[in-house]
Amino acid sequence: MRGREPEIMVVGREAEIAVADPVAETAVADPVAETAMVGRETETAMVGREAEIAEILRGIAAGRSRGQVLIVTGDPGAGKSELLGFAAGRVRREGGRVLRVTGSESEAHLGFAGLHQLLHPVPGGLDGLPPRQRAALRAVLGLDEPAEAPGGMLVGAAVLTLLSDLSEAAPLLVVADDAQWIDRASLDVLSFVARRLAGEPVTLLVGVRAAAALPGFDRGYRRLELVPLGGAAADRLLDRQPAPPTGRARQRILQEAAGNPLALIELSRAAATRHPGGGQGPLPVTDRLERIFAGQARLLPEATRRSLLLLAAADAADGPAASRGLPEAGDRAWAPAERAGLVRQDGPRISFRHPLIRSAVYHAASFGERRQAHLALAELSEEPDRRAWHLAAAATRPDEDVAAALRETAGRARRRGGHAAAAAALERAAELSPRRADQARLLTEAAAEAVFTGQLGWVERLAAEVGRHSDDPALTSRAALATGQLMTLRRRHAPAFALLTRVAGEAAAARSPHALDALAAAAVVRYYSGEESHRQQIDNLLSTLLAPLVPGSVVADPVAGGVLRAWVAAVCDPHGAGAALVPALPALIAAARDDAGGLTALAVVAWVLDQTALAARTFDEAHDRWRARGPLPDGLASAVGWTYLEQGRWAEARSVAAEISAVGSAAGLEHAEACAHVLDATVLALLGETAGARRGAERALTLVDPLESRSIAASARRALGLAAVAEGDYDAAYAHFRSAYTAAGDPVHYHVSATVLADLAAAAVRRGRHEEAADLLERSARRLAGSRSARIAALLGRGRALLAEPDRAEPYFQAALADEAGEQWPFERAQTRLDYGEWLRRRRRIAEARPLLIAALETFRRLGARPWIGRAEAELRAAGIEAAAGPVPGALTELSPQQQQIVRLAARGLTNREIGERLYLSPRTVGSHLYRVFPKLGITARSQLRDVLEGARPGAVVPG
């Protein structure tokens, strides 16, 4: 009978329609032949699942050439595991390789347990990884003790490279079953890999319960849903049972099972054995199944029940240890459980036939029985983390020794970057700590770790527990600070600001070192919200907090205090703080060289203060550490992307946006995701990809409340305005740019609004709105008087020149171009040159116009700003110059942001493996990109890349 169960659980899926995949369909020339093949195979494997099998086989076939991800969803008992097992067997029979991980409730709190299970069969594969990737992967797998936690992206890149290497010899299938129970750290790695499988001969099949949230896989991937069986299929399934039910019993089974295959089988078996419990009224299927399984277990011999409970209490990785306390697979103790359909034998391994059976066996046992099972496993376990959790499961009262073991487990998880596992261990350690003070401290540490999971509800609950266990302001403020820091990345900013300023005030009164940290987080909210009252509150708190930094003050570390003060001042009021901070920035940056967090914070400060070149250098210096700081973006993390955008490094800006968007989406951080969308939309608008720009900007606006996120609102409107300019729709452009200011002429956002001034003036000139735009610009100039950066001065100069009477415009153009610091913003500089050249040409000063127009065209071509290229070329023709075509620069700008980065690194002599490590890609993906871009660039060899880049300037311009 055991051999028939996989066969009969999946009857009745014939009528389901396979999800179409136009590319994959080309792999099978004859759909009829494919259906026949599937039918023959299912005669001996999975009768009734032709549609699902065909869909999975198409996905695997497509994955052999270009990588595929398919999510298989369904209720418990719908047959997900059977489908995934069938796919794995099929790939193995065809000579492919399979790696598999199955989530487990008991392992969900063990950091990287899923990754360990997945990679356990291929330990030798780590030896061929690049050194940094190998070290990171060995660290998270517990093979080495790292000095500091490896970055999540570096671990993801290591796994991606390893999977790519393993697929060299044969296509690779990765199966992640019961993914809703895979630990968060491993799930994040799988999500990272899934986003980068394009071009790899790797297929990822993910099985997950229909109602379960799966961070990182919630959208963007093909899904195959296993719906309940229809009436005819359910009848067929019952007919295939060893003792098919009839009459009233059959009707009740059909009604109670509601089309769930496992329910149909188990209720049929229960009816055949006259299992009690059927007269208690309808129950949810899973509850009924668990009752059935528990009832079956109670009827087994004592030795079998003890073995089942030990198996149920064991983790997957406890296998070797548990086996020493369990009967061998061939032992007679297992036979009754196997006959009852509770377990199955796979070679030397005994496993439960379904996760519900394990759950039923475990929870049906008394606590005393479960406790003895965990104690036995703890005694057998050779891994300290698993031993600690088994001891914790067996604890009946506070126990300092078990709490200490869990604290050590948390420390190991933290060093590996397993933040969720660390937080869970600390929370359980707090529950088992005898002393109230230790409980509060551990809960505080747990809250700080849980921030990195993005689970706001968890952090809030932990912070509330801290307050119930302690009156120590240092602990309560730190826990509340963790909550506030995470709230800044969500949609609602008003409650985040209220919490953070309260924490700052209370911490200051208690001389807590967290006061300035809370104020720094509040400054992020002030930036996002643009709320003027926020600045006033922060100013008041700052004057209280920042007395001279002497021993005993709130901040005793002068370097840290200097960074935080600069951060708060610049982020809250860049125009007011610039005069004092700009001269001090180089020294502050030099003092923070060994502090990745401080260095990154000061790079953000430099960007906010329009010291873009300094910001870029500082971000570049902190690049690797910035990319590895944790699984969540820090406040204002998109500043690095805006810095790159303003410097003309548009491909890099888009890469930053893509990463922040993926992380923000996976963690449910709406504001972080919106920041990424608006950054990418701005680049797309400048490239002339207007449809994509509008989609991104509009998506950003739907993710936030524009009244609470004025920075997003103003930036999104700017992106929409630039897209309208690219399309020549100056009415729409003017409306979007004008919305950056209120009807009264005040900025909607104190930092972002000023960036549209020159574009607002340009659109106003084309729509006859000179007077309104000039009034708004001069109001802004007066507001910014005495605190203008070189960038703001250049934008004001360009705007005034465009709005001035024609005979009075030239001094403003010259002023806008006078400061060499303006070269930090090449696109804006090129816009001014184009406008000035056009003005000169119209005054018939052709000789003076040509150099400006040529320089503008060179910049636009280098950047790939297509709409502005066209306008510059038209102006040059009007000036009697025919610009030679620039095929190489055009080809470069046609490449994706990632491809442009690969080309630049390859031109510097980096190998595919080195590029992959730098960009978190597999070497195969790098090679695939280079293979595809060579024809686009008109080259045939890697050695020609340097010449391509050195020649990536527009062709010579010659008089017409």
Tab-separated table of C-alpha atoms in Angstrom, residues 184 188 215 418-421 423 446 448-456 458-459 486 631-632 666-669:
chain	number	residue	atom	x	y	z
A	184	ARG	CA	14.670	33.654	7.728
A	188	ASP	CA	16.881	35.631	2.455
A	215	PRO	CA	9.327	37.238	2.223
A	418	GLY	CA	21.538	35.267	11.497
A	419	HIS	CA	19.605	38.111	13.107
A	420	ALA	CA	16.258	36.309	13.392
A	421	ALA	CA	17.907	33.299	15.009
A	423	ALA	CA	16.686	37.418	18.409
A	446	ALA	CA	16.575	40.641	21.171
A	448	ALA	CA	17.901	45.246	18.592
A	449	GLU	CA	18.509	42.038	16.607
A	450	ALA	CA	14.883	41.726	15.505
A	451	VAL	CA	15.099	45.143	13.830
A	452	PHE	CA	17.106	43.494	11.075
A	453	THR	CA	14.286	41.077	10.292
A	454	GLY	CA	11.893	43.891	9.361
A	455	GLN	CA	9.208	42.401	11.618
A	456	LEU	CA	7.887	45.514	13.333
A	458	TRP	CA	7.994	41.442	16.898
A	459	VAL	CA	10.188	44.420	17.758
A	486	LEU	CA	12.393	50.274	12.048
A	631	PRO	CA	19.669	42.787	5.568
A	632	LEU	CA	17.808	46.086	5.913
A	666	ALA	CA	10.910	41.445	1.013
A	667	ALA	CA	10.854	43.048	4.481
A	668	GLY	CA	7.627	44.980	3.934
A	669	LEU	CA	9.344	48.349	4.353
